[in-house]
Amino acid sequence: MDDSPVKFSPGSFQAALRRRVEHHLAPTGAGGFDDPRLYAKAVLILGWFVVSYVLLVFVATSWTAALLLSLSLGFAGAGIGFNLMHDGSHGACSRHPWINRAMALSLELLGGSSYIWKWKHNVVHHTYPNLGGVDDDLEIGPWVRIAPHQPQRAIHRYQQFYMWMLFGLLPFKWYLLDIRNYRRGHVGRQRFPKDDKTERAVFVAGKILLPVWALVIPLTRHSPLIVLLFTFTSLFTIGFVLSVTFLLAHCVEDAQCASLPESRRVASEWAVHQVETAVDFAPRNSLLSWYLGGLNFQIEHHLFPHLSHVHYPKIAPIVREVCNEFGVRYSVSPTFGSAISAHFRWLRLMGRPV
Ligand SMILES: [Zn+2]
């Protein structure tokens, strides 16, 4: 494993961008932390999750009600992932670290580990997005070819059809691979310390939490078959919504995706790489932007991951303007549907024989 650092080329784009965005944000206060809208949203989404769960486990008596409630629970769970876990893990919710930590810990509820996520997402993915052989988010498994550096297999010709069904398995994958990664002490090529007793206790508690709410409590009220069916539906929905959203921003034709050169030096400046490896989608869909916690403004998120997502729609035109001035490609899919089509085409392109 080559652990020598990956280097980006120098440039003046990032400094110019930062100056312009900071000038715009100055009147609102740095970072916009502890925004009441974020807390209202957190309460609403957590309430949505709890109410869906209580009604599903303790009240629902028909198959139709149980199906609708398990889907509702799944969408609420994904909403927790977008708005509490993701922002909290970036330290973007509050100026108080304990509030960010509490938000980030909501990932344990969904089957993942906030500790592994910090290394996999904040450190590896955010520093080296779409760099083949470095960005661990591209390493989904042998049944999918999502980047040009990966070997092509015959089954990949049909991946644009079957992959959508596998996306839903994300919580199960998190649950199992986190245990493997924690034992190994690295995620992809990134090593991480595993001797912190608090982190270890949180990791173990998190792996107990999911089976308790998803299996043990429902089994006190329902047969194993019913529990397995509706728990699977909820977890699958969480995985599907989260996976598709993250992939729509990076695995499409307009997002650059290339292998790391042998020199381990990227030809572009870090901030230019962040812009050209992501695509915004549906920027004018305010309901979707609210639910996705601003993840449809992926370019702005990658440039300013510590900035509260409530600012992304406002800074997007500034980012675009600076990109135009510096000749940096800034890509947007106008609607959610066009982003889905772009991801379908990317899967088809990657699945073709090379
Ligand atoms: Zn992020």
Short mmCIF file of C-alpha atoms and ligand atoms in Angstrom, two decimals:
data_model
loop_
_atom_site.label_atom_id
_atom_site.label_comp_id
_atom_site.label_asym_id
_atom_site.label_seq_id
_atom_site.Cartn_x
_atom_site.Cartn_y
_atom_site.Cartn_z
CA MET A 1 0.00 0.00 0.00
CA ASP A 2 1.57 3.32 -1.15
CA ASP A 3 0.94 5.76 1.68
CA SER A 4 2.88 8.69 0.23
CA PRO A 5 0.70 11.82 0.15
CA VAL A 6 -1.35 12.78 -2.88
CA LYS A 7 -0.49 16.29 -4.02
CA PHE A 8 -2.59 18.84 -5.89
CA SER A 9 -1.19 21.54 -8.15
CA PRO A 10 -0.94 25.13 -6.90
CA GLY A 11 -3.28 27.85 -8.17
CA SER A 12 -5.20 30.98 -7.27
CA PHE A 13 -8.78 29.75 -7.81
CA GLN A 14 -9.44 28.69 -4.22
CA ALA A 15 -8.20 31.95 -2.68
CA ALA A 16 -10.35 34.04 -5.06
CA LEU A 17 -13.38 31.86 -4.42
CA ARG A 18 -12.97 32.00 -0.66
CA ARG A 19 -12.62 35.79 -0.72
CA ARG A 20 -15.81 36.27 -2.73
CA VAL A 21 -17.89 33.83 -0.69
CA GLU A 22 -16.66 35.16 2.65
CA HIS A 23 -17.45 38.71 1.52
CA HIS A 24 -21.00 37.60 0.74
CA LEU A 25 -21.43 35.75 4.05
CA ALA A 26 -19.86 38.45 6.26
CA PRO A 27 -23.17 40.18 7.14
CA THR A 28 -24.80 36.88 8.20
CA GLY A 29 -21.96 35.81 10.54
CA ALA A 30 -19.33 33.17 9.83
CA GLY A 31 -20.67 29.73 9.12
CA GLY A 32 -24.27 30.50 10.04
CA PHE A 33 -24.02 27.95 12.86
CA ASP A 34 -26.93 27.11 15.17
CA ASP A 35 -29.46 28.30 12.62
CA PRO A 36 -32.98 27.82 14.08
CA ARG A 37 -34.11 26.35 10.75
CA LEU A 38 -31.60 23.51 11.16
CA TYR A 39 -32.84 22.66 14.64
CA ALA A 40 -36.49 22.85 13.58
CA LYS A 41 -35.68 20.49 10.73
CA ALA A 42 -33.81 18.10 13.03
CA VAL A 43 -36.77 17.93 15.44
CA LEU A 44 -39.24 17.45 12.57
CA ILE A 45 -37.26 14.64 10.91
CA LEU A 46 -36.52 12.86 14.19
CA GLY A 47 -40.22 13.16 15.08
CA TRP A 48 -41.14 11.77 11.64
CA PHE A 49 -38.85 8.78 12.29
CA VAL A 50 -40.16 8.09 15.82
CA VAL A 51 -43.85 8.47 14.90
CA SER A 52 -43.42 6.20 11.85
CA TYR A 53 -41.68 3.59 14.01
CA VAL A 54 -44.23 3.65 16.85
CA LEU A 55 -47.16 3.43 14.43
CA LEU A 56 -45.46 0.62 12.47
CA VAL A 57 -44.54 -1.53 15.46
CA PHE A 58 -47.36 -0.82 17.93
CA VAL A 59 -50.40 0.39 15.97
CA ALA A 60 -50.52 -0.85 12.34
CA THR A 61 -52.83 -3.80 11.81
CA SER A 62 -53.08 -4.03 8.00
CA TRP A 63 -50.47 -4.94 5.39
CA THR A 64 -51.09 -1.69 3.52
CA ALA A 65 -50.57 0.46 6.62
CA ALA A 66 -47.44 -1.48 7.56
CA LEU A 67 -45.99 -1.10 4.05
CA LEU A 68 -46.65 2.65 3.94
CA LEU A 69 -45.26 3.14 7.45
CA SER A 70 -42.11 1.12 6.73
CA LEU A 71 -41.53 3.29 3.62
CA SER A 72 -42.17 6.41 5.72
CA LEU A 73 -39.68 5.14 8.30
CA GLY A 74 -37.14 4.60 5.51
CA PHE A 75 -37.52 8.10 4.08
CA ALA A 76 -37.30 9.59 7.58
CA GLY A 77 -34.14 7.54 8.24
CA ALA A 78 -32.53 8.81 5.04
CA GLY A 79 -33.56 12.34 6.07
CA ILE A 80 -31.67 11.80 9.34
CA GLY A 81 -28.66 10.75 7.30
CA PHE A 82 -28.76 13.85 5.09
CA ASN A 83 -29.59 16.48 7.66
CA LEU A 84 -28.35 15.36 11.07
CA MET A 85 -25.61 12.82 10.50
CA HIS A 86 -23.93 14.37 7.45
CA ASP A 87 -23.92 17.99 8.65
CA GLY A 88 -23.01 16.97 12.20
CA SER A 89 -20.05 14.88 11.06
CA HIS A 90 -18.73 17.89 9.11
CA GLY A 91 -19.11 20.10 12.21
CA ALA A 92 -21.49 22.27 10.18
CA CYS A 93 -24.51 22.39 12.51
CA SER A 94 -23.27 24.22 15.55
CA ARG A 95 -20.36 26.13 17.06
CA HIS A 96 -20.64 23.64 19.98
CA PRO A 97 -18.70 20.44 19.16
CA TRP A 98 -20.94 18.29 21.39
CA ILE A 99 -24.02 19.21 19.31
CA ASN A 100 -22.22 18.27 16.08
CA ARG A 101 -21.12 15.01 17.72
CA ALA A 102 -24.67 14.23 18.86
CA MET A 103 -25.95 14.85 15.32
CA ALA A 104 -23.18 12.69 13.81
CA LEU A 105 -24.00 9.85 16.22
CA SER A 106 -27.39 9.45 14.50
CA LEU A 107 -25.52 7.30 11.96
CA GLU A 108 -25.31 4.53 14.58
CA LEU A 109 -29.14 4.44 14.41
CA LEU A 110 -28.94 3.64 10.68
CA GLY A 111 -26.42 0.80 10.98
CA GLY A 112 -23.23 2.72 10.24
CA SER A 113 -20.43 4.01 12.44
CA SER A 114 -19.88 7.76 12.85
CA TYR A 115 -16.21 7.05 13.55
CA ILE A 116 -15.59 5.09 10.33
CA TRP A 117 -17.70 7.64 8.41
CA LYS A 118 -15.46 10.45 9.61
CA TRP A 119 -12.44 8.78 8.00
CA LYS A 120 -14.17 7.40 4.94
CA HIS A 121 -16.26 10.45 4.06
CA ASN A 122 -14.74 13.56 5.67
CA VAL A 123 -11.10 12.64 5.16
CA VAL A 124 -10.85 10.33 2.13
CA HIS A 125 -13.86 11.18 -0.03
CA HIS A 126 -13.81 14.93 0.61
CA THR A 127 -10.09 15.26 -0.06
CA TYR A 128 -9.86 12.98 -3.09
CA PRO A 129 -13.33 12.72 -4.70
CA ASN A 130 -13.55 10.51 -7.79
CA LEU A 131 -9.83 9.70 -7.73
CA GLY A 132 -9.71 6.05 -8.75
CA GLY A 133 -7.70 3.94 -6.31
CA VAL A 134 -8.01 6.55 -3.52
CA ASP A 135 -11.68 7.55 -3.08
CA ASP A 136 -13.15 4.57 -1.23
CA ASP A 137 -16.71 5.63 -2.17
CA LEU A 138 -16.00 4.30 -5.68
CA GLU A 139 -15.25 0.82 -4.32
CA ILE A 140 -18.82 -0.45 -4.15
CA GLY A 141 -18.11 -4.09 -5.06
CA PRO A 142 -17.24 -6.41 -7.97
CA TRP A 143 -20.81 -6.42 -9.30
CA VAL A 144 -20.60 -2.77 -10.35
CA ARG A 145 -18.13 -0.81 -12.48
CA ILE A 146 -18.62 2.79 -11.45
CA ALA A 147 -15.23 4.23 -12.46
CA PRO A 148 -12.90 3.77 -15.46
CA HIS A 149 -10.05 2.25 -13.39
CA GLN A 150 -12.17 -0.75 -12.38
CA PRO A 151 -12.07 -4.04 -14.34
CA GLN A 152 -14.98 -4.67 -16.69
CA ARG A 153 -16.94 -7.93 -16.32
CA ALA A 154 -19.67 -9.38 -18.54
CA ILE A 155 -22.37 -8.79 -15.89
CA HIS A 156 -21.66 -5.03 -15.90
CA ARG A 157 -23.43 -4.72 -19.27
CA TYR A 158 -26.70 -4.87 -17.35
CA GLN A 159 -25.68 -2.84 -14.30
CA GLN A 160 -27.76 0.18 -15.31
CA PHE A 161 -30.81 -2.00 -14.63
CA TYR A 162 -29.88 -4.14 -11.63
CA MET A 163 -27.71 -1.70 -9.64
CA TRP A 164 -30.73 0.28 -8.44
CA MET A 165 -31.84 -2.76 -6.46
CA LEU A 166 -28.42 -3.23 -4.85
CA PHE A 167 -28.19 0.42 -3.74
CA GLY A 168 -30.75 -0.37 -1.04
CA LEU A 169 -28.35 -2.77 0.69
CA LEU A 170 -26.22 0.12 2.01
CA PRO A 171 -27.23 -0.17 5.73
CA PHE A 172 -26.40 -3.91 5.69
CA LYS A 173 -23.08 -3.18 3.99
CA TRP A 174 -22.28 -0.44 6.50
CA TYR A 175 -23.10 -2.74 9.39
CA LEU A 176 -20.81 -5.55 8.23
CA LEU A 177 -17.97 -3.66 6.49
CA ASP A 178 -17.58 -1.22 9.39
CA ILE A 179 -16.77 -4.18 11.65
CA ARG A 180 -14.19 -5.44 9.14
CA ASN A 181 -12.68 -1.98 8.63
CA TYR A 182 -12.54 -1.29 12.37
CA ARG A 183 -10.69 -4.57 12.97
CA ARG A 184 -8.22 -3.79 10.16
CA GLY A 185 -7.74 -0.18 11.27
CA HIS A 186 -8.05 1.29 7.78
CA VAL A 187 -10.72 2.27 5.30
CA GLY A 188 -9.41 1.94 1.76
CA ARG A 189 -5.82 3.18 1.99
CA GLN A 190 -6.55 5.47 4.92
CA ARG A 191 -5.33 4.19 8.29
CA PHE A 192 -7.02 5.37 11.48
CA PRO A 193 -6.31 4.94 15.20
CA LYS A 194 -8.44 2.40 17.03
CA ASP A 195 -7.09 2.62 20.56
CA ASP A 196 -9.52 5.29 21.82
CA LYS A 197 -11.69 3.55 24.43
CA THR A 198 -14.62 5.97 24.04
CA GLU A 199 -14.70 5.51 20.26
CA ARG A 200 -14.55 1.73 20.72
CA ALA A 201 -17.46 1.78 23.20
CA VAL A 202 -19.54 3.97 20.84
CA PHE A 203 -18.72 1.63 17.95
CA VAL A 204 -19.87 -1.46 19.90
CA ALA A 205 -22.99 0.30 21.25
CA GLY A 206 -23.87 1.41 17.73
CA LYS A 207 -23.68 -2.14 16.42
CA ILE A 208 -26.06 -3.24 19.19
CA LEU A 209 -28.50 -0.36 18.60
CA LEU A 210 -29.64 -1.34 15.11
CA PRO A 211 -30.67 -4.94 15.93
CA VAL A 212 -32.48 -3.70 19.05
CA TRP A 213 -34.80 -1.22 17.31
CA ALA A 214 -35.05 -3.09 14.01
CA LEU A 215 -35.49 -6.66 15.29
CA VAL A 216 -35.69 -7.21 19.05
CA ILE A 217 -38.45 -4.67 19.88
CA PRO A 218 -40.66 -5.52 16.85
CA LEU A 219 -40.29 -9.27 17.66
CA THR A 220 -42.08 -8.67 20.98
CA ARG A 221 -45.20 -7.76 18.96
CA HIS A 222 -45.01 -9.61 15.62
CA SER A 223 -43.93 -12.87 13.98
CA PRO A 224 -40.33 -13.17 12.71
CA LEU A 225 -41.48 -13.19 9.06
CA ILE A 226 -43.45 -9.95 9.44
CA VAL A 227 -40.56 -8.28 11.29
CA LEU A 228 -38.00 -9.35 8.67
CA LEU A 229 -40.21 -8.18 5.81
CA PHE A 230 -40.96 -4.68 7.10
CA THR A 231 -37.55 -4.09 8.71
CA PHE A 232 -35.96 -5.00 5.38
CA THR A 233 -38.33 -2.60 3.58
CA SER A 234 -37.37 0.29 5.91
CA LEU A 235 -33.62 -0.35 5.79
CA PHE A 236 -33.68 -0.91 2.03
CA THR A 237 -35.48 2.43 1.56
CA ILE A 238 -32.89 4.21 3.72
CA GLY A 239 -30.05 2.65 1.70
CA PHE A 240 -31.67 3.32 -1.67
CA VAL A 241 -32.40 7.01 -1.01
CA LEU A 242 -28.95 7.69 0.51
CA SER A 243 -26.97 5.79 -2.14
CA VAL A 244 -28.76 7.29 -5.12
CA THR A 245 -28.42 10.84 -3.79
CA PHE A 246 -24.67 10.55 -3.20
CA LEU A 247 -24.11 8.87 -6.59
CA LEU A 248 -26.16 11.42 -8.57
CA ALA A 249 -23.62 14.08 -7.62
CA HIS A 250 -20.44 12.20 -8.55
CA CYS A 251 -21.13 9.27 -10.87
CA VAL A 252 -22.49 11.00 -13.97
CA GLU A 253 -20.97 11.97 -17.32
CA ASP A 254 -20.29 15.60 -16.36
CA ALA A 255 -18.30 14.69 -13.24
CA GLN A 256 -14.63 14.02 -13.92
CA CYS A 257 -13.52 10.58 -12.74
CA ALA A 258 -9.95 9.41 -13.31
CA SER A 259 -7.23 7.26 -11.78
CA LEU A 260 -4.57 8.76 -9.58
CA PRO A 261 -1.41 9.25 -11.69
CA GLU A 262 1.65 7.17 -10.68
CA SER A 263 3.36 10.41 -9.64
CA ARG A 264 0.53 10.81 -7.05
CA ARG A 265 0.23 14.41 -8.22
CA VAL A 266 -3.15 15.67 -9.46
CA ALA A 267 -2.88 18.02 -12.44
CA SER A 268 -5.39 20.55 -11.07
CA GLU A 269 -5.66 22.72 -7.98
CA TRP A 270 -7.54 21.09 -5.05
CA ALA A 271 -10.57 23.40 -5.31
CA VAL A 272 -10.75 22.99 -9.10
CA HIS A 273 -10.72 19.21 -8.60
CA GLN A 274 -13.63 19.54 -6.13
CA VAL A 275 -15.72 21.49 -8.66
CA GLU A 276 -14.97 19.29 -11.66
CA THR A 277 -15.66 15.99 -9.88
CA ALA A 278 -19.17 16.98 -8.72
CA VAL A 279 -22.44 18.01 -10.33
CA ASP A 280 -25.24 20.01 -8.69
CA PHE A 281 -28.77 18.87 -9.43
CA ALA A 282 -32.29 20.31 -9.17
CA PRO A 283 -31.03 23.61 -7.67
CA ARG A 284 -34.43 25.28 -7.95
CA ASN A 285 -36.34 22.44 -6.25
CA SER A 286 -36.62 23.88 -2.73
CA LEU A 287 -38.49 20.89 -1.25
CA LEU A 288 -35.79 18.50 -2.48
CA SER A 289 -33.03 20.86 -1.29
CA TRP A 290 -34.67 20.94 2.16
CA TYR A 291 -34.96 17.14 2.39
CA LEU A 292 -31.47 16.40 1.01
CA GLY A 293 -29.79 18.81 3.41
CA GLY A 294 -28.30 20.73 0.47
CA LEU A 295 -26.58 17.65 -0.98
CA ASN A 296 -27.95 18.58 -4.40
CA PHE A 297 -25.52 21.53 -4.13
CA GLN A 298 -22.64 19.07 -4.08
CA ILE A 299 -20.10 21.47 -5.62
CA GLU A 300 -20.68 24.06 -2.90
CA HIS A 301 -20.66 21.31 -0.25
CA HIS A 302 -17.27 20.02 -1.42
CA LEU A 303 -15.80 23.51 -1.52
CA PHE A 304 -17.20 24.54 1.87
CA PRO A 305 -17.99 21.35 3.85
CA HIS A 306 -17.93 23.18 7.20
CA LEU A 307 -20.49 25.73 6.06
CA SER A 308 -24.09 25.17 7.09
CA HIS A 309 -26.06 23.87 4.11
CA VAL A 310 -28.69 26.63 4.46
CA HIS A 311 -26.21 28.89 2.65
CA TYR A 312 -25.58 26.71 -0.39
CA PRO A 313 -28.38 28.08 -2.64
CA LYS A 314 -27.18 31.62 -1.92
CA ILE A 315 -23.49 31.03 -2.63
CA ALA A 316 -24.04 28.81 -5.70
CA PRO A 317 -24.30 31.78 -8.17
CA ILE A 318 -21.07 33.25 -6.72
CA VAL A 319 -19.24 29.94 -7.09
CA ARG A 320 -20.50 29.64 -10.66
CA GLU A 321 -19.36 33.19 -11.47
CA VAL A 322 -15.83 32.59 -10.15
CA CYS A 323 -15.68 29.26 -12.05
CA ASN A 324 -16.57 31.11 -15.27
CA GLU A 325 -13.85 33.68 -14.63
CA PHE A 326 -11.21 30.97 -14.08
CA GLY A 327 -12.44 28.67 -16.88
CA VAL A 328 -13.39 25.90 -14.42
CA ARG A 329 -16.17 23.59 -15.60
CA TYR A 330 -19.25 24.01 -13.36
CA SER A 331 -21.95 21.40 -14.09
CA VAL A 332 -25.61 21.32 -13.11
CA SER A 333 -28.38 18.84 -13.89
CA PRO A 334 -31.47 21.07 -13.97
CA THR A 335 -33.92 18.57 -12.46
CA PHE A 336 -33.91 15.45 -10.29
CA GLY A 337 -35.13 13.46 -13.31
CA SER A 338 -32.27 14.66 -15.49
CA ALA A 339 -29.79 13.66 -12.75
CA ILE A 340 -31.32 10.16 -12.56
CA SER A 341 -31.01 9.86 -16.37
CA ALA A 342 -27.38 11.04 -16.23
CA HIS A 343 -26.54 8.38 -13.62
CA PHE A 344 -28.31 5.70 -15.71
CA ARG A 345 -26.19 6.72 -18.73
CA TRP A 346 -23.00 6.64 -16.64
CA LEU A 347 -23.76 3.11 -15.42
CA ARG A 348 -24.45 2.06 -19.03
CA LEU A 349 -21.22 3.67 -20.28
CA MET A 350 -19.10 2.07 -17.54
CA GLY A 351 -20.74 -1.32 -18.18
CA ARG A 352 -19.82 -1.41 -21.88
CA PRO A 353 -16.88 -3.60 -22.90
CA VAL A 354 -13.63 -1.61 -22.94
ZN ZN B 1 -19.86 15.57 2.93
#
